[in-house]
């Protein structure tokens, strides 16, 4: 006789055997399941700012400053 706890344990073991998902796939799944679409523009803006910060410390800095 199997109980609900045994079935839950089997599901848990099956999930642990699944291949790991990437960070991007996990984030996209989070956005879709929780309907957090407003996070995407904020994270894109942070990403662009991060790229500008990294590029400003390289030889590309004079070219970036001419954009502004």
PDB file of N, CA and C in Angstrom:
ATOM      1  N   UNK A   1       0.844  -1.173   0.000  1.00  0.00           N
ATOM      2  CA  UNK A   1       0.000   0.000   0.000  1.00  0.00           C
ATOM      3  C   UNK A   1       0.898   1.246   0.000  1.00  0.00           C
ATOM      4  N   UNK A   2       0.672   2.103  -0.965  1.00  0.00           N
ATOM      5  CA  UNK A   2       1.469   3.333  -1.034  1.00  0.00           C
ATOM      6  C   UNK A   2       0.671   4.481  -0.437  1.00  0.00           C
ATOM      7  N   UNK A   3       1.365   5.315   0.233  1.00  0.00           N
ATOM      8  CA  UNK A   3       0.723   6.478   0.840  1.00  0.00           C
ATOM      9  C   UNK A   3       1.070   7.717   0.028  1.00  0.00           C
ATOM     10  N   UNK A   4       0.426   8.802   0.385  1.00  0.00           N
ATOM     11  CA  UNK A   4       0.692  10.066  -0.298  1.00  0.00           C
ATOM     12  C   UNK A   4       2.127  10.510  -0.066  1.00  0.00           C
ATOM     13  N   UNK A   5       2.667  10.194   1.097  1.00  0.00           N
ATOM     14  CA  UNK A   5       4.048  10.569   1.407  1.00  0.00           C
ATOM     15  C   UNK A   5       5.030   9.817   0.507  1.00  0.00           C
ATOM     16  N   UNK A   6       4.739   8.520   0.234  1.00  0.00           N
ATOM     17  CA  UNK A   6       5.601   7.731  -0.647  1.00  0.00           C
ATOM     18  C   UNK A   6       5.573   8.286  -2.066  1.00  0.00           C
ATOM     19  N   UNK A   7       4.387   8.648  -2.537  1.00  0.00           N
ATOM     20  CA  UNK A   7       4.272   9.216  -3.879  1.00  0.00           C
ATOM     21  C   UNK A   7       5.017  10.541  -3.969  1.00  0.00           C
ATOM     22  N   UNK A   8       4.911  11.345  -2.928  1.00  0.00           N
ATOM     23  CA  UNK A   8       5.597  12.627  -2.905  1.00  0.00           C
ATOM     24  C   UNK A   8       7.112  12.413  -2.903  1.00  0.00           C
ATOM     25  N   UNK A   9       7.569  11.412  -2.174  1.00  0.00           N
ATOM     26  CA  UNK A   9       9.000  11.105  -2.123  1.00  0.00           C
ATOM     27  C   UNK A   9       9.490  10.630  -3.486  1.00  0.00           C
ATOM     28  N   UNK A  10       8.687   9.830  -4.184  1.00  0.00           N
ATOM     29  CA  UNK A  10       9.067   9.361  -5.514  1.00  0.00           C
ATOM     30  C   UNK A  10       9.154  10.524  -6.497  1.00  0.00           C
ATOM     31  N   UNK A  11       8.237  11.475  -6.415  1.00  0.00           N
ATOM     32  CA  UNK A  11       8.298  12.655  -7.276  1.00  0.00           C
ATOM     33  C   UNK A  11       9.553  13.467  -6.985  1.00  0.00           C
ATOM     34  N   UNK A  12       9.900  13.574  -5.715  1.00  0.00           N
ATOM     35  CA  UNK A  12      11.088  14.319  -5.312  1.00  0.00           C
ATOM     36  C   UNK A  12      12.349  13.659  -5.862  1.00  0.00           C
ATOM     37  N   UNK A  13      12.417  12.338  -5.773  1.00  0.00           N
ATOM     38  CA  UNK A  13      13.571  11.608  -6.299  1.00  0.00           C
ATOM     39  C   UNK A  13      13.652  11.737  -7.814  1.00  0.00           C
ATOM     40  N   UNK A  14      12.513  11.697  -8.486  1.00  0.00           N
ATOM     41  CA  UNK A  14      12.510  11.842  -9.943  1.00  0.00           C
ATOM     42  C   UNK A  14      12.977  13.241 -10.341  1.00  0.00           C
ATOM     43  N   UNK A  15      12.582  14.246  -9.585  1.00  0.00           N
ATOM     44  CA  UNK A  15      13.007  15.611  -9.885  1.00  0.00           C
ATOM     45  C   UNK A  15      14.503  15.786  -9.664  1.00  0.00           C
ATOM     46  N   UNK A  16      15.051  15.070  -8.703  1.00  0.00           N
ATOM     47  CA  UNK A  16      16.491  15.185  -8.451  1.00  0.00           C
ATOM     48  C   UNK A  16      17.308  14.508  -9.542  1.00  0.00           C
ATOM     49  N   UNK A  17      16.717  13.569 -10.257  1.00  0.00           N
ATOM     50  CA  UNK A  17      17.420  12.894 -11.342  1.00  0.00           C
ATOM     51  C   UNK A  17      17.366  13.678 -12.648  1.00  0.00           C
ATOM     52  N   UNK A  18      16.523  14.684 -12.730  1.00  0.00           N
ATOM     53  CA  UNK A  18      16.396  15.475 -13.951  1.00  0.00           C
ATOM     54  C   UNK A  18      17.654  16.320 -14.152  1.00  0.00           C
ATOM     55  N   UNK A  19      17.991  16.605 -15.407  1.00  0.00           N
ATOM     56  CA  UNK A  19      19.176  17.441 -15.647  1.00  0.00           C
ATOM     57  C   UNK A  19      18.943  18.857 -15.122  1.00  0.00           C
ATOM     58  N   UNK A  20      19.995  19.509 -14.632  1.00  0.00           N
ATOM     59  CA  UNK A  20      19.824  20.858 -14.086  1.00  0.00           C
ATOM     60  C   UNK A  20      19.499  21.861 -15.194  1.00  0.00           C
ATOM     61  N   UNK A  21      18.656  22.825 -14.867  1.00  0.00           N
ATOM     62  CA  UNK A  21      18.309  23.857 -15.842  1.00  0.00           C
ATOM     63  C   UNK A  21      19.274  25.023 -15.707  1.00  0.00           C
ATOM     64  N   UNK A  22      19.412  25.771 -16.784  1.00  0.00           N
ATOM     65  CA  UNK A  22      20.311  26.921 -16.762  1.00  0.00           C
ATOM     66  C   UNK A  22      19.664  28.067 -15.991  1.00  0.00           C
ATOM     67  N   UNK A  23      20.467  29.049 -15.667  1.00  0.00           N
ATOM     68  CA  UNK A  23      19.970  30.207 -14.932  1.00  0.00           C
ATOM     69  C   UNK A  23      18.916  30.951 -15.741  1.00  0.00           C
ATOM     70  N   UNK A  24      19.162  31.100 -17.036  1.00  0.00           N
ATOM     71  CA  UNK A  24      18.216  31.822 -17.894  1.00  0.00           C
ATOM     72  C   UNK A  24      16.900  31.072 -18.022  1.00  0.00           C
ATOM     73  N   UNK A  25      16.968  29.759 -18.183  1.00  0.00           N
ATOM     74  CA  UNK A  25      15.743  28.964 -18.290  1.00  0.00           C
ATOM     75  C   UNK A  25      14.952  29.006 -16.995  1.00  0.00           C
ATOM     76  N   UNK A  26      15.660  28.951 -15.879  1.00  0.00           N
ATOM     77  CA  UNK A  26      14.983  29.004 -14.584  1.00  0.00           C
ATOM     78  C   UNK A  26      14.333  30.375 -14.363  1.00  0.00           C
ATOM     79  N   UNK A  27      15.032  31.450 -14.755  1.00  0.00           N
ATOM     80  CA  UNK A  27      14.460  32.788 -14.617  1.00  0.00           C
ATOM     81  C   UNK A  27      13.233  32.947 -15.508  1.00  0.00           C
ATOM     82  N   UNK A  28      13.312  32.468 -16.753  1.00  0.00           N
ATOM     83  CA  UNK A  28      12.171  32.577 -17.658  1.00  0.00           C
ATOM     84  C   UNK A  28      10.982  31.789 -17.119  1.00  0.00           C
ATOM     85  N   UNK A  29      11.240  30.619 -16.568  1.00  0.00           N
ATOM     86  CA  UNK A  29      10.164  29.820 -15.978  1.00  0.00           C
ATOM     87  C   UNK A  29       9.538  30.564 -14.796  1.00  0.00           C
ATOM     88  N   UNK A  30      10.359  31.211 -13.978  1.00  0.00           N
ATOM     89  CA  UNK A  30       9.855  31.994 -12.852  1.00  0.00           C
ATOM     90  C   UNK A  30       8.956  33.127 -13.337  1.00  0.00           C
ATOM     91  N   UNK A  31       9.397  33.842 -14.387  1.00  0.00           N
ATOM     92  CA  UNK A  31       8.620  34.968 -14.907  1.00  0.00           C
ATOM     93  C   UNK A  31       7.276  34.491 -15.439  1.00  0.00           C
ATOM     94  N   UNK A  32       7.288  33.392 -16.169  1.00  0.00           N
ATOM     95  CA  UNK A  32       6.051  32.885 -16.769  1.00  0.00           C
ATOM     96  C   UNK A  32       5.088  32.381 -15.699  1.00  0.00           C
ATOM     97  N   UNK A  33       5.586  31.600 -14.750  1.00  0.00           N
ATOM     98  CA  UNK A  33       4.698  31.006 -13.748  1.00  0.00           C
ATOM     99  C   UNK A  33       4.158  32.033 -12.760  1.00  0.00           C
ATOM    100  N   UNK A  34       4.953  33.030 -12.404  1.00  0.00           N
ATOM    101  CA  UNK A  34       4.527  34.008 -11.404  1.00  0.00           C
ATOM    102  C   UNK A  34       4.042  35.321 -12.002  1.00  0.00           C
ATOM    103  N   UNK A  35       4.045  35.398 -13.326  1.00  0.00           N
ATOM    104  CA  UNK A  35       3.574  36.589 -14.040  1.00  0.00           C
ATOM    105  C   UNK A  35       4.271  37.852 -13.535  1.00  0.00           C
ATOM    106  N   UNK A  36       5.589  37.795 -13.491  1.00  0.00           N
ATOM    107  CA  UNK A  36       6.410  38.926 -13.057  1.00  0.00           C
ATOM    108  C   UNK A  36       7.041  39.596 -14.277  1.00  0.00           C
ATOM    109  N   UNK A  37       6.232  39.929 -15.278  1.00  0.00           N
ATOM    110  CA  UNK A  37       6.741  40.495 -16.527  1.00  0.00           C
ATOM    111  C   UNK A  37       7.405  41.847 -16.310  1.00  0.00           C
ATOM    112  N   UNK A  38       7.050  42.553 -15.251  1.00  0.00           N
ATOM    113  CA  UNK A  38       7.628  43.870 -14.999  1.00  0.00           C
ATOM    114  C   UNK A  38       9.102  43.781 -14.622  1.00  0.00           C
ATOM    115  N   UNK A  39       9.594  42.599 -14.276  1.00  0.00           N
ATOM    116  CA  UNK A  39      11.007  42.442 -13.932  1.00  0.00           C
ATOM    117  C   UNK A  39      11.923  42.534 -15.151  1.00  0.00           C
ATOM    118  N   UNK A  40      11.425  42.167 -16.314  1.00  0.00           N
ATOM    119  CA  UNK A  40      12.276  42.099 -17.500  1.00  0.00           C
ATOM    120  C   UNK A  40      12.866  43.456 -17.874  1.00  0.00           C
ATOM    121  N   UNK A  41      12.087  44.548 -17.990  1.00  0.00           N
ATOM    122  CA  UNK A  41      12.710  45.835 -18.345  1.00  0.00           C
ATOM    123  C   UNK A  41      13.699  46.332 -17.297  1.00  0.00           C
ATOM    124  N   UNK A  42      13.423  46.069 -16.032  1.00  0.00           N
ATOM    125  CA  UNK A  42      14.341  46.507 -14.972  1.00  0.00           C
ATOM    126  C   UNK A  42      15.666  45.769 -15.098  1.00  0.00           C
ATOM    127  N   UNK A  43      15.610  44.465 -15.295  1.00  0.00           N
ATOM    128  CA  UNK A  43      16.841  43.689 -15.413  1.00  0.00           C
ATOM    129  C   UNK A  43      17.596  44.014 -16.694  1.00  0.00           C
ATOM    130  N   UNK A  44      16.875  44.320 -17.773  1.00  0.00           N
ATOM    131  CA  UNK A  44      17.554  44.742 -18.997  1.00  0.00           C
ATOM    132  C   UNK A  44      18.278  46.066 -18.791  1.00  0.00           C
ATOM    133  N   UNK A  45      17.649  47.003 -18.094  1.00  0.00           N
ATOM    134  CA  UNK A  45      18.299  48.285 -17.813  1.00  0.00           C
ATOM    135  C   UNK A  45      19.537  48.081 -16.949  1.00  0.00           C
ATOM    136  N   UNK A  46      19.438  47.244 -15.917  1.00  0.00           N
ATOM    137  CA  UNK A  46      20.614  46.943 -15.084  1.00  0.00           C
ATOM    138  C   UNK A  46      21.718  46.291 -15.915  1.00  0.00           C
ATOM    139  N   UNK A  47      21.330  45.418 -16.811  1.00  0.00           N
ATOM    140  CA  UNK A  47      22.317  44.760 -17.669  1.00  0.00           C
ATOM    141  C   UNK A  47      23.031  45.738 -18.579  1.00  0.00           C
ATOM    142  N   UNK A  48      22.275  46.666 -19.174  1.00  0.00           N
ATOM    143  CA  UNK A  48      22.894  47.670 -20.045  1.00  0.00           C
ATOM    144  C   UNK A  48      23.810  48.595 -19.265  1.00  0.00           C
ATOM    145  N   UNK A  49      23.404  48.976 -18.075  1.00  0.00           N
ATOM    146  CA  UNK A  49      24.267  49.812 -17.229  1.00  0.00           C
ATOM    147  C   UNK A  49      25.538  49.050 -16.870  1.00  0.00           C
ATOM    148  N   UNK A  50      25.411  47.787 -16.569  1.00  0.00           N
ATOM    149  CA  UNK A  50      26.582  46.967 -16.263  1.00  0.00           C
ATOM    150  C   UNK A  50      27.539  46.866 -17.437  1.00  0.00           C
ATOM    151  N   UNK A  51      26.987  46.711 -18.639  1.00  0.00           N
ATOM    152  CA  UNK A  51      27.834  46.658 -19.835  1.00  0.00           C
ATOM    153  C   UNK A  51      28.557  47.982 -20.024  1.00  0.00           C
ATOM    154  N   UNK A  52      27.859  49.098 -19.821  1.00  0.00           N
ATOM    155  CA  UNK A  52      28.506  50.406 -19.940  1.00  0.00           C
ATOM    156  C   UNK A  52      29.613  50.584 -18.910  1.00  0.00           C
ATOM    157  N   UNK A  53      29.405  50.116 -17.706  1.00  0.00           N
ATOM    158  CA  UNK A  53      30.435  50.229 -16.665  1.00  0.00           C
ATOM    159  C   UNK A  53      31.667  49.419 -17.052  1.00  0.00           C
ATOM    160  N   UNK A  54      31.448  48.212 -17.548  1.00  0.00           N
ATOM    161  CA  UNK A  54      32.580  47.370 -17.941  1.00  0.00           C
ATOM    162  C   UNK A  54      33.321  47.986 -19.123  1.00  0.00           C
ATOM    163  N   UNK A  55      32.578  48.465 -20.105  1.00  0.00           N
ATOM    164  CA  UNK A  55      33.223  49.041 -21.284  1.00  0.00           C
ATOM    165  C   UNK A  55      33.909  50.368 -20.983  1.00  0.00           C
ATOM    166  N   UNK A  56      33.430  51.085 -19.986  1.00  0.00           N
ATOM    167  CA  UNK A  56      34.049  52.376 -19.674  1.00  0.00           C
ATOM    168  C   UNK A  56      35.428  52.202 -19.051  1.00  0.00           C
ATOM    169  N   UNK A  57      35.731  51.020 -18.548  1.00  0.00           N
ATOM    170  CA  UNK A  57      37.051  50.784 -17.966  1.00  0.00           C
ATOM    171  C   UNK A  57      38.010  50.161 -18.979  1.00  0.00           C
ATOM    172  N   UNK A  58      37.587  50.039 -20.221  1.00  0.00           N
ATOM    173  CA  UNK A  58      38.442  49.464 -21.258  1.00  0.00           C
ATOM    174  C   UNK A  58      38.843  50.549 -22.247  1.00  0.00           C
ATOM    175  N   UNK A  59      39.441  50.139 -23.327  1.00  0.00           N
ATOM    176  CA  UNK A  59      39.843  51.079 -24.371  1.00  0.00           C
ATOM    177  C   UNK A  59      38.674  51.639 -25.151  1.00  0.00           C
ATOM    178  N   UNK A  60      37.480  51.128 -24.921  1.00  0.00           N
ATOM    179  CA  UNK A  60      36.296  51.604 -25.636  1.00  0.00           C
ATOM    180  C   UNK A  60      35.695  52.845 -24.994  1.00  0.00           C
ATOM    181  N   UNK A  61      36.269  53.315 -23.889  1.00  0.00           N
ATOM    182  CA  UNK A  61      35.704  54.449 -23.155  1.00  0.00           C
ATOM    183  C   UNK A  61      35.550  55.705 -24.012  1.00  0.00           C
ATOM    184  N   UNK A  62      36.532  56.115 -24.812  1.00  0.00           N
ATOM    185  CA  UNK A  62      36.340  57.331 -25.617  1.00  0.00           C
ATOM    186  C   UNK A  62      35.173  57.229 -26.593  1.00  0.00           C
ATOM    187  N   UNK A  63      34.908  56.036 -27.084  1.00  0.00           N
ATOM    188  CA  UNK A  63      33.802  55.868 -28.020  1.00  0.00           C
ATOM    189  C   UNK A  63      32.455  55.917 -27.310  1.00  0.00           C
ATOM    190  N   UNK A  64      32.407  55.446 -26.083  1.00  0.00           N
ATOM    191  CA  UNK A  64      31.161  55.483 -25.316  1.00  0.00           C
ATOM    192  C   UNK A  64      30.823  56.915 -24.930  1.00  0.00           C
ATOM    193  N   UNK A  65      31.826  57.695 -24.551  1.00  0.00           N
ATOM    194  CA  UNK A  65      31.571  59.070 -24.128  1.00  0.00           C
ATOM    195  C   UNK A  65      31.036  59.920 -25.272  1.00  0.00           C
ATOM    196  N   UNK A  66      31.372  59.587 -26.501  1.00  0.00           N
ATOM    197  CA  UNK A  66      30.847  60.364 -27.628  1.00  0.00           C
ATOM    198  C   UNK A  66      29.369  60.084 -27.857  1.00  0.00           C
ATOM    199  N   UNK A  67      28.856  58.973 -27.334  1.00  0.00           N
ATOM    200  CA  UNK A  67      27.429  58.669 -27.491  1.00  0.00           C
ATOM    201  C   UNK A  67      26.561  59.585 -26.644  1.00  0.00           C
ATOM    202  N   UNK A  68      27.122  60.092 -25.560  1.00  0.00           N
ATOM    203  CA  UNK A  68      26.351  60.929 -24.659  1.00  0.00           C
ATOM    204  C   UNK A  68      26.761  62.338 -24.872  1.00  0.00           C
TER     205      UNK A  68
END
